[in-house]
Structures are given as structure tokens and as C-alpha cells.
XYZ file of C-alpha atoms in Angstrom:
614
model
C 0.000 0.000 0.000
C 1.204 3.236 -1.163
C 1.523 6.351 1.617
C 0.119 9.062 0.280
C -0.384 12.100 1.706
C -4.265 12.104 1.089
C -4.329 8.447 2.228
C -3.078 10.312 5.770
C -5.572 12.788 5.914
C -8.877 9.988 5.910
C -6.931 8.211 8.077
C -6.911 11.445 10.457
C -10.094 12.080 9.358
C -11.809 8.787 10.438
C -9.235 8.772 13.786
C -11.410 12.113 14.280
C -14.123 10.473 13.863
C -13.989 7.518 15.734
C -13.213 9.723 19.046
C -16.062 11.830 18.237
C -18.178 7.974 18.640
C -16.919 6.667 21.557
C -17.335 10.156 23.396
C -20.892 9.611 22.027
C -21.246 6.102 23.617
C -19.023 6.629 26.970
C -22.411 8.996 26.996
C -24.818 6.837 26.577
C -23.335 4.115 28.596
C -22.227 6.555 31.655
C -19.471 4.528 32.780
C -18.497 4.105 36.742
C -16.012 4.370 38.646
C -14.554 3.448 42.356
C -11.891 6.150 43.679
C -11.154 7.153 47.211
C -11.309 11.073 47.991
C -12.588 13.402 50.620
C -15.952 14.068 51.560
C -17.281 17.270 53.222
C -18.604 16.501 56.419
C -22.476 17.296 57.112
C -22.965 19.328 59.900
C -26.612 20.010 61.194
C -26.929 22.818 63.025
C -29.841 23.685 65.347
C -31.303 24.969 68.285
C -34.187 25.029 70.541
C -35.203 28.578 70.120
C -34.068 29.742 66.505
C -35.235 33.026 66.502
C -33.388 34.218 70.172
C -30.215 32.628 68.777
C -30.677 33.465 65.264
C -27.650 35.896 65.359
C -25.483 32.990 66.639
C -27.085 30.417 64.260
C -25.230 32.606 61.243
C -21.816 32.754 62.973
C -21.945 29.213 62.820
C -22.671 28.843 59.390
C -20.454 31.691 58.400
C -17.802 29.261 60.375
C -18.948 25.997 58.759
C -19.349 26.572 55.060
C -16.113 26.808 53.676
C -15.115 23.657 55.057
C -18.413 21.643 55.354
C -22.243 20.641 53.984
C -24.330 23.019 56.450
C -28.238 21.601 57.157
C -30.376 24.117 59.284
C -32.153 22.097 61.645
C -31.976 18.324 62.938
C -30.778 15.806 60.990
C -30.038 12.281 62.736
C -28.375 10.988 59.115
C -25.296 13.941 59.661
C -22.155 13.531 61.017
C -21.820 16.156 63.450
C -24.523 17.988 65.390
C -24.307 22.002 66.402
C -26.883 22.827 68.830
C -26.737 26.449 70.152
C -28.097 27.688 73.022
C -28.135 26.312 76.922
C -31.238 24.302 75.950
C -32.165 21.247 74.511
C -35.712 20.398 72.584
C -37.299 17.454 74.987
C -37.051 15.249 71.842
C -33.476 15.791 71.361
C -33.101 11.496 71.631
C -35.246 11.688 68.462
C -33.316 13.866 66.432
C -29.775 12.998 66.858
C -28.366 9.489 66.162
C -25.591 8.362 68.607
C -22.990 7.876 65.968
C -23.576 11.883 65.599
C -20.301 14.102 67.034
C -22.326 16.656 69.171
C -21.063 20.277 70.129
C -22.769 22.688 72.266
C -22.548 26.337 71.830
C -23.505 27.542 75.121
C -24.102 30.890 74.410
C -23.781 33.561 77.423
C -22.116 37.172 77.351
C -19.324 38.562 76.324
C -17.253 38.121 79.033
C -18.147 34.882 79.520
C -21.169 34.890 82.056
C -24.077 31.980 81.181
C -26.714 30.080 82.930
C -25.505 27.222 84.353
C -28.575 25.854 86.023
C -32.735 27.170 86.093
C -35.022 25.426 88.788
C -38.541 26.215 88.733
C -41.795 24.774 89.575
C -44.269 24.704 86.232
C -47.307 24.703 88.565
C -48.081 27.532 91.146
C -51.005 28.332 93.435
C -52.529 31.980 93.184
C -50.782 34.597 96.131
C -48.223 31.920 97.189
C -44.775 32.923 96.782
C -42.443 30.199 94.805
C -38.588 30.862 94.407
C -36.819 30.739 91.159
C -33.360 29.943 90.905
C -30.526 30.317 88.924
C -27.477 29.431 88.874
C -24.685 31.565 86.995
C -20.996 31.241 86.250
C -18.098 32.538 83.999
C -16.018 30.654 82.036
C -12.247 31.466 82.709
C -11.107 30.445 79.241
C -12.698 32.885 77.809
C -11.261 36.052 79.878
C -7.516 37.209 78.996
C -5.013 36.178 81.539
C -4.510 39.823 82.041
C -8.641 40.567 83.489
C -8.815 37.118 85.091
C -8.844 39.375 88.373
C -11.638 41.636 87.858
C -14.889 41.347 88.733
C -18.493 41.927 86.445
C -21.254 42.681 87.742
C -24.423 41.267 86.439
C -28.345 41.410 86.887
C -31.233 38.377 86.946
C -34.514 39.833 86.024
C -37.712 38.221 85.773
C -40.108 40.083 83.009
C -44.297 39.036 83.325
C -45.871 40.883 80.133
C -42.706 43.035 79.807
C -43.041 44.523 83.424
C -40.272 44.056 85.456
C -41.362 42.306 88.549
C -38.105 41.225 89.966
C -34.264 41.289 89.552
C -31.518 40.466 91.907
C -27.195 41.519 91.216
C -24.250 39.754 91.724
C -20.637 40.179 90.986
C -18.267 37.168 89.410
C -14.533 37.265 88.928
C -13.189 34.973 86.738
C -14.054 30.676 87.268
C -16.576 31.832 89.422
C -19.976 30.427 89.848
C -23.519 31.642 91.956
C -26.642 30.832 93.568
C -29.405 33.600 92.968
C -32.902 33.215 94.170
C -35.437 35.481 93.039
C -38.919 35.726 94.538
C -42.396 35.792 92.314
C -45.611 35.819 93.230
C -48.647 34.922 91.131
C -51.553 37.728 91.038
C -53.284 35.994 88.432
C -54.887 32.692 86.978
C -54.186 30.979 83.813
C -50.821 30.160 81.919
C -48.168 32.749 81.504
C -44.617 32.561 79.964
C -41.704 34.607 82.517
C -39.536 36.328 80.290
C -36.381 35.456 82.243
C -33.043 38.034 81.460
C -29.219 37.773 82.098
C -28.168 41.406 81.832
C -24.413 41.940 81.954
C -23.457 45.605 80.387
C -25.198 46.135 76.538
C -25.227 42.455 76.590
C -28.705 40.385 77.649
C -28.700 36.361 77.465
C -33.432 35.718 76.990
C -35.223 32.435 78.354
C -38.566 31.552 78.981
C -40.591 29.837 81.832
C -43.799 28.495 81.035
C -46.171 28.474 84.606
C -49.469 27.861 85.552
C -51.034 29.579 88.302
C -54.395 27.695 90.126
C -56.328 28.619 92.575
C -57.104 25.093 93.675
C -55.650 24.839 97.892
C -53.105 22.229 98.346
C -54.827 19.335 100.254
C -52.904 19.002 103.397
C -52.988 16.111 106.166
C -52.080 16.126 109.579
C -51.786 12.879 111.664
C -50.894 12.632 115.112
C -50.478 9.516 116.759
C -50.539 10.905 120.017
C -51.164 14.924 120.660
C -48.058 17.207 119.723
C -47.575 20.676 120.246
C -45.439 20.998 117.260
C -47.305 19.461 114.862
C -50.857 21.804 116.982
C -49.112 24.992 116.254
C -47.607 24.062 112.742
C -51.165 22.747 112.018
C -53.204 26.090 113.275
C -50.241 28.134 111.491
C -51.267 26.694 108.137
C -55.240 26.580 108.132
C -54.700 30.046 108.311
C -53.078 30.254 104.738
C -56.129 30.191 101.953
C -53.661 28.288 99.739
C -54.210 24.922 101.971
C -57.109 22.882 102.847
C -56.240 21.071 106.417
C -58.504 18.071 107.510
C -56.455 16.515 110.726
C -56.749 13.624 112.935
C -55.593 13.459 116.700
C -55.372 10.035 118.097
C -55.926 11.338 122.180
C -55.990 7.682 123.747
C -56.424 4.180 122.785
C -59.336 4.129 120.204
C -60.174 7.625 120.923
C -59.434 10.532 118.742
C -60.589 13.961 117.446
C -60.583 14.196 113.436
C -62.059 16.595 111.320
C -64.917 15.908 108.276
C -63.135 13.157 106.222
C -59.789 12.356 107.782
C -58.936 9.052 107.658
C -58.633 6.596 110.812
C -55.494 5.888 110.103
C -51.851 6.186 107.982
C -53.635 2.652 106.693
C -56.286 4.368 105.443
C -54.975 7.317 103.402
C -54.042 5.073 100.782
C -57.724 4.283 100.037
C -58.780 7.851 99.887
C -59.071 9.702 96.309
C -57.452 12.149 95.506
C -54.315 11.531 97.855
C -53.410 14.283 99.820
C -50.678 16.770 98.503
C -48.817 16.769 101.653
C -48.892 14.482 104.533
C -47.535 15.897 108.285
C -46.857 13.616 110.847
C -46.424 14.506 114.043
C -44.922 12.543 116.964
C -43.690 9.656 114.571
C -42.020 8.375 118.112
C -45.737 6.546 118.633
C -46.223 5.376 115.389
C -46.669 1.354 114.704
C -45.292 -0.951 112.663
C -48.492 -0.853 110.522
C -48.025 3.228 110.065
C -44.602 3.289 109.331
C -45.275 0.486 106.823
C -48.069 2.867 105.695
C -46.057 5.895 105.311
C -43.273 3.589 103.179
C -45.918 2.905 100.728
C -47.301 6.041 100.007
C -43.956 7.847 99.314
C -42.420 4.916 97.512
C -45.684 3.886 95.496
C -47.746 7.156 95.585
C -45.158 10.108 95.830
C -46.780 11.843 98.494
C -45.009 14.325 100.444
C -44.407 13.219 103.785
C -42.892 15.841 106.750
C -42.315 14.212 110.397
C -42.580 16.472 112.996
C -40.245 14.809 116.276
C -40.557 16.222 119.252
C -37.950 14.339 121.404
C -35.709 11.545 121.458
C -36.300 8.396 122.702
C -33.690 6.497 124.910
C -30.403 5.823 123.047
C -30.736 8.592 121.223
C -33.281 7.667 118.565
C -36.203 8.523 117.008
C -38.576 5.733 118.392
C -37.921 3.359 121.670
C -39.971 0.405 119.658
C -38.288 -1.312 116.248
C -41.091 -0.258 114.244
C -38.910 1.142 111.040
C -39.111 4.522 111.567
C -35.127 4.704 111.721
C -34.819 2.629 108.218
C -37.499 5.029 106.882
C -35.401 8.428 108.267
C -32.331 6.650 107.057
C -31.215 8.208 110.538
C -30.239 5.452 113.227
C -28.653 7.902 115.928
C -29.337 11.397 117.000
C -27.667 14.101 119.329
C -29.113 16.729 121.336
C -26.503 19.745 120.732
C -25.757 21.380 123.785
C -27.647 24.261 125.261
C -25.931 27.873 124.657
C -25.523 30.234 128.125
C -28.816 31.165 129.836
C -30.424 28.290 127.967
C -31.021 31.238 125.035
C -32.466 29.308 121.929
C -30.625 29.064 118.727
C -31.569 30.772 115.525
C -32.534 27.874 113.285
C -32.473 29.147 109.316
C -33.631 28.200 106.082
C -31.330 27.080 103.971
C -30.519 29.724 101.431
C -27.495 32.168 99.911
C -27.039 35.302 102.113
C -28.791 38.248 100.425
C -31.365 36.224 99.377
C -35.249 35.706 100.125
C -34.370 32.782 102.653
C -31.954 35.032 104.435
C -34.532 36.115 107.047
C -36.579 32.951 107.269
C -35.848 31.378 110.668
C -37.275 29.982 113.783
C -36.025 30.329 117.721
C -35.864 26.627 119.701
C -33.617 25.595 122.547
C -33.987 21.881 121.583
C -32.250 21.108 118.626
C -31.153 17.589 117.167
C -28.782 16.316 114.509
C -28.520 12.947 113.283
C -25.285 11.878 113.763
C -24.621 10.337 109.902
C -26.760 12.189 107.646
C -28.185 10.198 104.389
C -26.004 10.112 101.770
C -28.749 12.094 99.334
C -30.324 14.402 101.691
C -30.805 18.098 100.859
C -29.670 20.517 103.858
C -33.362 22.246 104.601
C -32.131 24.271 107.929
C -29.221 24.846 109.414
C -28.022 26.183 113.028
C -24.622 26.797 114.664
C -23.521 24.021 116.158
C -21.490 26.064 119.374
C -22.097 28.988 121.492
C -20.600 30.764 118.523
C -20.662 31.021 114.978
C -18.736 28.150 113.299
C -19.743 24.591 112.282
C -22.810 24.748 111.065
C -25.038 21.435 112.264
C -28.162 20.506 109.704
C -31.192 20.675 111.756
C -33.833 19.728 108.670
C -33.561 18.269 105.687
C -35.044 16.470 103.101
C -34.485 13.228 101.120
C -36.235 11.740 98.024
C -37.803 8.268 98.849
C -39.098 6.650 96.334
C -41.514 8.562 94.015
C -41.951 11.040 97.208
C -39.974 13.005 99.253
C -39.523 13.062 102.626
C -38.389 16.073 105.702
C -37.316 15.603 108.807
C -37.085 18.973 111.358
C -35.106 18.603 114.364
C -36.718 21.826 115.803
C -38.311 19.940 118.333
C -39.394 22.972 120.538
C -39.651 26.034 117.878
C -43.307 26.341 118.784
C -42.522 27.841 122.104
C -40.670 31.017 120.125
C -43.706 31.815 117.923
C -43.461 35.299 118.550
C -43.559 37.138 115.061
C -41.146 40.264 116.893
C -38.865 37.181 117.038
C -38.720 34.818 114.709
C -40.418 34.212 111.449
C -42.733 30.212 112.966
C -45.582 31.296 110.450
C -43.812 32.067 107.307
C -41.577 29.484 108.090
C -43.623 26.725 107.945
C -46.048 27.842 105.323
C -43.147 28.083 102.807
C -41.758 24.336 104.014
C -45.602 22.859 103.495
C -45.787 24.956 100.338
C -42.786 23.582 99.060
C -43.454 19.953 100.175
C -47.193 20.230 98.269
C -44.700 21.257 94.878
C -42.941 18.264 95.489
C -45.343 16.282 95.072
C -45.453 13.653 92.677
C -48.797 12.989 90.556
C -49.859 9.432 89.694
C -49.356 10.381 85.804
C -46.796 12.056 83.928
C -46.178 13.901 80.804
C -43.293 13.713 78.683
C -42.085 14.465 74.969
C -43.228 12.219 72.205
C -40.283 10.720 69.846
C -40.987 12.035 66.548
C -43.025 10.986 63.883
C -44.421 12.513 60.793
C -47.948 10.641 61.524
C -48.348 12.639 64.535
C -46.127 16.100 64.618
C -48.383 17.481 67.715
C -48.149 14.886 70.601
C -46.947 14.009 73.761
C -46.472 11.388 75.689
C -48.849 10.666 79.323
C -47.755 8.251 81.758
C -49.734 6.306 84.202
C -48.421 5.107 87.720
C -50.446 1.644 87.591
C -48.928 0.262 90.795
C -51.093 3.023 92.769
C -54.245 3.233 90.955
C -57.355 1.512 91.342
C -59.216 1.028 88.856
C -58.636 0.446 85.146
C -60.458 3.898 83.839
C -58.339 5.964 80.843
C -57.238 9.457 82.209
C -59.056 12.503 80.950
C -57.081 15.137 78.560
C -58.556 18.534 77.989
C -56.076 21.631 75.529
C -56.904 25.072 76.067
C -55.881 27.708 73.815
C -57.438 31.532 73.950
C -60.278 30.220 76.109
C -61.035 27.441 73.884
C -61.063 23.770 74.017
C -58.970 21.955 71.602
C -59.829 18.038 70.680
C -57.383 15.853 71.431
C -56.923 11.709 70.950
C -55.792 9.182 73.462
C -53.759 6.332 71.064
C -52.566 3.453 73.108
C -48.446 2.392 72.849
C -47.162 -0.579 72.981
C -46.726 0.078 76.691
C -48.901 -0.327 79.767
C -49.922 2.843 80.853
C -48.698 5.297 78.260
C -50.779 7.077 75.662
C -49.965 9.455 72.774
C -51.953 12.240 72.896
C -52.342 14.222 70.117
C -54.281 17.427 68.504
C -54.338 19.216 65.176
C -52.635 22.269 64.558
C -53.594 25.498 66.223
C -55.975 28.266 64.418
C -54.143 31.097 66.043
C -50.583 32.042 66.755
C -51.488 34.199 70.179
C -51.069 33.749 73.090
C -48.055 31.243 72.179
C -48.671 28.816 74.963
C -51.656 26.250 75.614
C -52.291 24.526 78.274
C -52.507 20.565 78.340
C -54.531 19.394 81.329
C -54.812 15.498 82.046
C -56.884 14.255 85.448
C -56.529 10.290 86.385
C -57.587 8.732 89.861
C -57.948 12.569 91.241
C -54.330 13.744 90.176
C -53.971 16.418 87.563
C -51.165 17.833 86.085
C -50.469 20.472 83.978
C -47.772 20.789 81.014
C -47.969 23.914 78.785
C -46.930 23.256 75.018
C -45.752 25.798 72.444
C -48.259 26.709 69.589
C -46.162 27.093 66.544
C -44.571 23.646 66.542
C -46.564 22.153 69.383
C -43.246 20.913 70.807
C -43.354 21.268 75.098
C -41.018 24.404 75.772
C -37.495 23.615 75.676
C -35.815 22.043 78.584
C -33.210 24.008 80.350
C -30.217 21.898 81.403
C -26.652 22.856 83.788
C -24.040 23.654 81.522
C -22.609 20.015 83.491
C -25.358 17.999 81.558
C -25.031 19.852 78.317
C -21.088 19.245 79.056
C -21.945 15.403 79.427
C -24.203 15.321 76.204
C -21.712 16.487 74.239
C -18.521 14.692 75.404
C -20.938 11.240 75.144
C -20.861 11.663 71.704
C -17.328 12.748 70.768
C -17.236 16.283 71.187
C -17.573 19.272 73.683
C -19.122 22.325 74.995
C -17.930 25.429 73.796
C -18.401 29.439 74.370
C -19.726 31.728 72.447
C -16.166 32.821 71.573
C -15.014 29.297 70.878
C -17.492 29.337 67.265
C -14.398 29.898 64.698
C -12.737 26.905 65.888
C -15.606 24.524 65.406
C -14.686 23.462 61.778
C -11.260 22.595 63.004
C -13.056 20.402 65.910
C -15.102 18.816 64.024
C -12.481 17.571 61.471
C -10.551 16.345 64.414
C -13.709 14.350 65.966
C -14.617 12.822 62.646
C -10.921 11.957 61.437
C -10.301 11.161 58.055
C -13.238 11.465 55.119
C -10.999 9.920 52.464
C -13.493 7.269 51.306
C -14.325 5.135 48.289
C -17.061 6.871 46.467
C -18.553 6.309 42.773
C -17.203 8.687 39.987
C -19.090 9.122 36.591
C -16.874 10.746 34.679
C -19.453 11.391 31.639
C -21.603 13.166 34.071
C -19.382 15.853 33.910
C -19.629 18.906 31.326
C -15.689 18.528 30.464
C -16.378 15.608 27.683
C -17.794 18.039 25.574
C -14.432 20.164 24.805
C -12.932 16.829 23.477
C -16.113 16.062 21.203
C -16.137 19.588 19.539
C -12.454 18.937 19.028
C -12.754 15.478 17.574
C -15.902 16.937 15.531
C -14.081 20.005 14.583
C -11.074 18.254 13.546
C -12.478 15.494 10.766
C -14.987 18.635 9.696
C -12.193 20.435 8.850
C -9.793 17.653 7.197
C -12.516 16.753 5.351
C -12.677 20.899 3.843
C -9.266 20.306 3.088
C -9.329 17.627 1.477
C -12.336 19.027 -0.750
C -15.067 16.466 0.378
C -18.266 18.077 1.888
């Protein structure tokens, strides 16, 4: 065969065309690939309340896009979760898988102050005074070593309808954490959201606490098993308060006593009744049976009824009761001591439990008897305190209280406090309304309700919980929504577990007020839980910055400040590790083949001009 030099041009021309073809077919067949490269992490970020933390929410994304595949809101399929704020949603289980790396943005000033802890009852009787705590701190690593010695002063406020109804200062250096209580009292019924405020210079840190105000009294019992003065005078001090209803019962001799309308016979016998009482006072627990104290074990463990004893000496070797009856297993207090009486036999200022400065700074009583266990239980929560010598030092706990089951127990060691009831002196009345007040709060209902796990069937639910083990009877509890004065219909579906429903509603009409009101009533217990309108989603739960601490470091990552928000994306790269992985590449899938095809195209078009051919 003869090389010519048009015999190399068709050649050329058809080489052309053949690349032109299988461009044209690598098309049509879309051939695949397996290479390894790196993958963007996706990062979901979140929070509870979007629109207080929106300005946060964008320096987060700001941080996160160069070097990662951003999703606003929860997403249980990403690998790392951002939630910002010191609050979780109640179904945070729900939206975040455990193979997630979780960070926290706890977001507080700019010098580092946050909430570390909120405590507050959701449920409140009308005119009684409940205490709201928080706890603050500042974060040392954000404050230059050079300021770590001064000292910012900041301000709790608590906002009802934008009217300032309380506030309370403190000052924090650096690492420095504190208590503040701040008193509120309800003037009205209904459901109401406190707008609660951190204010520290120009800068202000916004939650909200949802509360219900009633004006139902708190149903309280008083049992003596022989007559007490303590538990007379504690009694008489409290029927005076319209926020209780007292029904009593005296036992004066063998099978004599003095009871009022509907008091039960005995500690046997308040089981039966319906509904339980809120609080239960027992006075004299030295002559209590075997029977009672069995009695009184049952309803805190079973029924979560609030139980106070009221001693009002010691019995010989320096215990509660002379007779093995229980009591001291119950107490978890086998010993006592008297302490010793000050000059003059002068009584001893016995007070709440409480900061200095704050609303429990004045609460006290007078008493010149005074015990102390010797070995307090391990759990127990310091109620009242007294100096334990002639002067100020140790301080001995004189009442406290311990959780017992479902209920909670308090023990007083004021054994004679009634003698020093004069209000010029000390504060018997207010004293002991507030402990009975906060013992009724305590109380545990017989049901329950929690946050529902999600599920697109049902976006507006809850969960309710039934005690079983102290009910009787087999009747479904009641569920009533209120929203703007009206009643919204909700259903009762059955779970897979005894005793729990999912209660659910359709969607709201109107946007104001934001909060309705969920009421369920079963065996004569009601509770309240107040759920947000626009997602109908219970109000975000505040947690300690310890918890949110322990959330995040369970699944691989930390808590951070609001300063800390530029070094996320180099966290998060460092908690995930490497994202070289084998992925699929489709090379035709990409707009570069086409350069090649207008070349190949181009080329045999234009040898075949050449060459003189059309």
C-alpha cells in the first residue's frame, strides 16, 4: 500500500471520527467508577429557640461553610450535630443518632457569664410565693489572663408581660460560679410565659418559663399519733393560709381521737382515699406502729406523696422511736444528738437554707432543743441549718429532706420552735407555710407527661404516663387543651406500653397567646404541662451547663463558648478523622467531555474541507 499524503488525511479524518463515537457512547453508557477522595462533612446545626439565637445560628454557618455541607435544623443521618443555646428540645433522643459528634454552643455574654442551672416549679397556686433559681458562672477560658482578676457585675430579672417584677445583682470574677434566688408571686390565673433576662453591660442572654397559676388549695394532712404541740401549732399556722385545705386527725388515747370531716382513721387508710393528699404531716412519729410506718413507706415509695415528720424528742439511746417499728430505716437516721444548750439556755436561731442576700436570708425559727442525726443520708438536701457552738462556726443541719421513692420526705429537728412563735422574734408562720408549700410542689402525681419521639404521623403529641402500681381502677385518664379560652380536641392512642398514651391534637388556628395549656386528670391527680403553639413541641428544657457538658462529650465532642465558634470546623475535622473514602465517579456526568467532542468533531470537519469532500 502506497503512503500518500491524502491516504493520511482519511486516516486522520476517520481517527477524528472515531473519538467523536466513543465520546458519544461513553455517553450513553455513563461509565463508573470506584476512587477514594474526601468528603465534606455534614454538619446540622440547630437549636431550641431559633429566633433568640438566630444571630449565633449565622456565625456558625459563616464558620462551617467553607469547610463543610451546612443543614439548618436536625438531621439524625449527619455527622456532626451544632446545637446552640443552653437548651435542649425534649425530643433531642429523636433527632440525633448516637454515631452523631455533638457540640454545644452555650451561648452567654461577652465576658463569659451563662446560665448554668434554672429550677422552677411549672405549677403555682394563686398569692403563694415560689422561688426561682438560677445558677450563673463565667467561664475562665474565655477572659484574657490579664482581666482574670476583675470582677463583672451582672443582673437576673424576671419580666411578666414586659413589666419588670423582679431582679436580683451579683458580681463574678473569673471561674466563678452563683446561687441567685429570686422571689415571684402569682396575682393571676391561667398560663403565663416569665420572660427570664441575664443582663451583663449592653449584653442580655433571653429564656422563657412556662407556669401555671391555680387557685385550687393544696390538700394538706395532719396525723398525730398521740397529741403534739409541734405538729398543733404548725397545724393552726397553716389553716390560716387560703392556699391549703387542712382536715387533721388526733389520736388522744387508745381508740379515741378527734378528726375533722373526712380524715382518715389511720396512715392505713390514706391510701384508700381519692385524691391523695398533697402533703402528709406527721407529728410525733415516736408513737407510730409498725403498721403506720409500713403505711407511710408505701405512700412515698408507690404514691409520691409528700411526707414531713414532725419529732418532738428523742427516745432512749438517742433515737427517734424506743420500739423497732422502722421509723429509723425510713429516716435513714439510726442515731441522733441533742446539741448542747448555749448560756442562759437562750435558743438558737434555726435558718432556712438559702445564699445570704437572698429571700431565705430572714426565714428562721427560735428553739432551745435542737437535734442532729449523727450520719446524715447520703442524698439528703440541707433544709435548715443552726450553729452548732455557742458561737458562729460549724454549722449542724437541723432539717432536711431526702427523696424516697416517688416522694420526698423532711425531717425537722426543731423539736421545741413552737414555744418562740413570737412574730417580733422569729419568722414560725412564714416558716412553715413556705416548708408545706414547698413539700405540696414536690409532690409527685400518679401520671406524667413527657415528649413524644418524633413521627411525621403525629407532629403534635406528647407522651402521658400512668403510675399503675397506685391506681385503682382500670379507667383511661381525661385530657382537655386550652388555647385563647377554647377547648382543643385531642386523641388518646394506646403504645405498645402499659400505661402510656400518645396524645395528640391538630394544629392550632391562632398564633397568640403562644402557649396552651394541656390538662390530664386520672384517679384525682392532675397535672399540667404547657406546650408551644407554633410547633406544638413542650417548651425547651433548660439543662446545667454540666449535663449539656456530658451530652456532648458522650458523643465525641464538647461544649464550647460563644467565643469558641471559629474553631468549630477545626473540631469537628478532628472528631470525625479522616473522610478519604471510596465513592462512585461518573466521569461522563461531567460537562468537560464536551471540549474533546467539539475537538474530535471540529477536527475530521475540517480535514474533510481540506481535502475538498463536503
Amino acid at each position: 500500500m502506497i503512503d500518500t499524503p491524502g491516504t493520511t488525511r482519511h486516516l486522520r479524518e476517520q481517527a477524528a471520527r472515531m473519538v467523536a463515537i466513543v465520546i458519544i457512547l461513553l455517553g450513553i453508557i455513563d461509565p463508573v467508577f470506584t476512587i477514594t477522595r474526601s468528603v465534606p462533612p455534614v454538619v446540622a446545626v440547630w437549636s431550641a429557640d431559633s429566633s433568640r439565637y438566630a444571630p449565633e445560628l449565622s456565625r456558625v454557618h459563616a464558620a462551617l461553610a467553607p469547610h463543610a455541607a451546612v443543614i439548618f435544623g436536625p438531621a439524625p443521618e449527619a455527622d456532626a450535630q451544632v446545637t446552640v443555646g443552653a437548651a435542649l428540645p425534649t425530643n433531642v433522643t429523636a433527632m440525633t443518632a448516637d454515631t452523631s459528634v455533638a457540640f454545644v454552643v452555650n451561648v452567654g455574654t461577652t465576658r463569659g457569664v451563662h446560665v448554668e442551672r434554672w429550677r422552677a416549679p411549672n405549677v403555682a397556686t394563686l398569692d403563694g410565693r415560689i422561688v426561682l433559681e438560677t445558677g450563673l458562672a463565667r467561664d475562665a477560658a474565655t477572659i484574657a489572663p490579664a482581666n482574670a482578676a476583675d470582677s463583672v457585675r451582672v443582673r437576673v430579672e424576671v419580666r411578666d408581660d414586659s413589666v419588670l417584677v423582679v431582679e436580683r445583682s451579683v458580681s463574678l470574677t473569673a471561674g466563678a460560679r452563683a446561687s441567685v434566688s429570686l422571689p415571684y408571686v402569682p396575682i393571676r390565673e391561667g398560663t403565663q410565659v416569665l420572660d427570664m433576662r441575664l443582663v451583663e453591660g449592653a449584653d442580655t442572654v433571653h429564656w422563657q418559663h412556662a407556669l401555671h397559676i391555680q387557685s385550687k388549695p393544696w390538700h394538706v394532712l395532719v396525723y398525730d399519733p398521740r397529741p403534739s404541740w409541734l405538729s398543733t401549732f404548725v397545724r393552726r399556722t397553716v389553716e390560716r393560709d387560703a392556699r391549703f385545705r387542712v382536715s387533721s386527725r388526733v389520736v388522744t388515747s387508745r381508740q379515741v381521737s378527734r378528726a375533722t370531716t373526712l380524715a382518715p382513721g389511720s396512715l392505713a387508710a390514706v391510701e384508700r382515699q381519692t385524691p391523695l393528699p398533697d402533703v402528709l404531716v406527721v407529728g410525733a412519729p415516736d408513737a407510730l406502729n409498725a403498721a403506720d410506718v409500713n403505711a407511710l413507706d408505701r405512700l412515698l415509695t408507690v404514691h409520691g406523696v409528700a411526707v414531713v415528720l414532725l419529732p418532738d424528742h428523742l427516745a432512749p439511746g438517742g433515737s427517734l422511736a424506743a420500739a423497732r417499728t422502722g421509723l429509723d430505716a425510713l429516716v435513714q437516721a439510726r442515731e441522733w444528738r441533742l446539741l448542747p444548750p448555749l448560756p442562759s439556755n437562750a435558743p438558737r436561731v434555726v435558718r432556712q437554707a438559702g445564699a445570704p442576700g437572698t429571700a431565705m436570708d430572714s426565714v428562721h425559727l427560735l428553739a432551745t432543743s435542737v437535734a442532729t442525726p449523727l450520719v446524715m443520708p447520703h442524698d439528703a438536701e440541707a433544709v435548715a441549718t443552726t450553729s452548732a457552738g455557742a458561737s458562729v462556726g460549724t454549722q449542724s443541719t437541723v432539717a432536711w429532706r431526702v427523696p424516697h421513692g416517688r416522694g420526698t420526705l423532711l425531717v425537722h429537728g426543731a423539736f421545741d420552735a413552737w414555744r418562740f412563735r413570737d412574730a417580733a422574734r422569729s419568722t414560725f408562720d412564714a416558716t412553715w407555710r413556705d416548708l408545706i408549700a414547698d413539700m405540696a410542689a414536690r409532690r409527685t402525681p400518679l401520671l406524667a407527661i413527657s415528649a413524644a419521639p418524633a413521627d411525621e404521623a403525629w407532629p403534635r403529641s406528647v407522651l402521658l404516663r400512668t403510675n399503675a402500681s397506685g391506681a385503682s381502677g382500670n379507667e383511661r385518664p381525661l385530657v382537655r387543651l386550652t388555647h385563647a379560652g377554647d377547648t382543643v380536641s385531642v386523641r388518646l392512642l394506646p403504645t405498645n406500653v402499659a400505661g402510656t398514651w400518645r396524645v395528640t391534637w391538630p394544629a392550632f388556628t391562632r398564633a397568640n397567646p403562644p402557649v396552651a395549656l394541656l390538662r390530664a386528670t386520672w384517679q384525682g391527680d392532675t397535672v399540667f404541662s404547657p406546650v408551644l403553639v407554633d410547633n406544638g413541641q413542650q417548651l425547651p428544657d433548660s439543662r446545667t451547663t454540666e449535663q449539656l457538658a456530658a451530652w456532648a462529650k458522650s458523643r465525641g465532642g464538647r461544649m464550647l463558648s460563644g467565643q469558641g465558634i471559629d474553631s468549630l470546623p477545626a473540631l469537628i475535622t478532628q472528631a470525625i478523622g479522616d473522610r478519604r473514602r471510596p465513592s462512585p465517579w461518573h466521569p461522563m456526568r461531567i460537562g468537560w467531555w464536551i471540549v474533546p467532542l467539539a475537538l474530535a468533531f471540529g477536527t475530521e470537519w475540517w480535514l474533510r474541507r481540506r481535502r475538498g469532500s463536503p
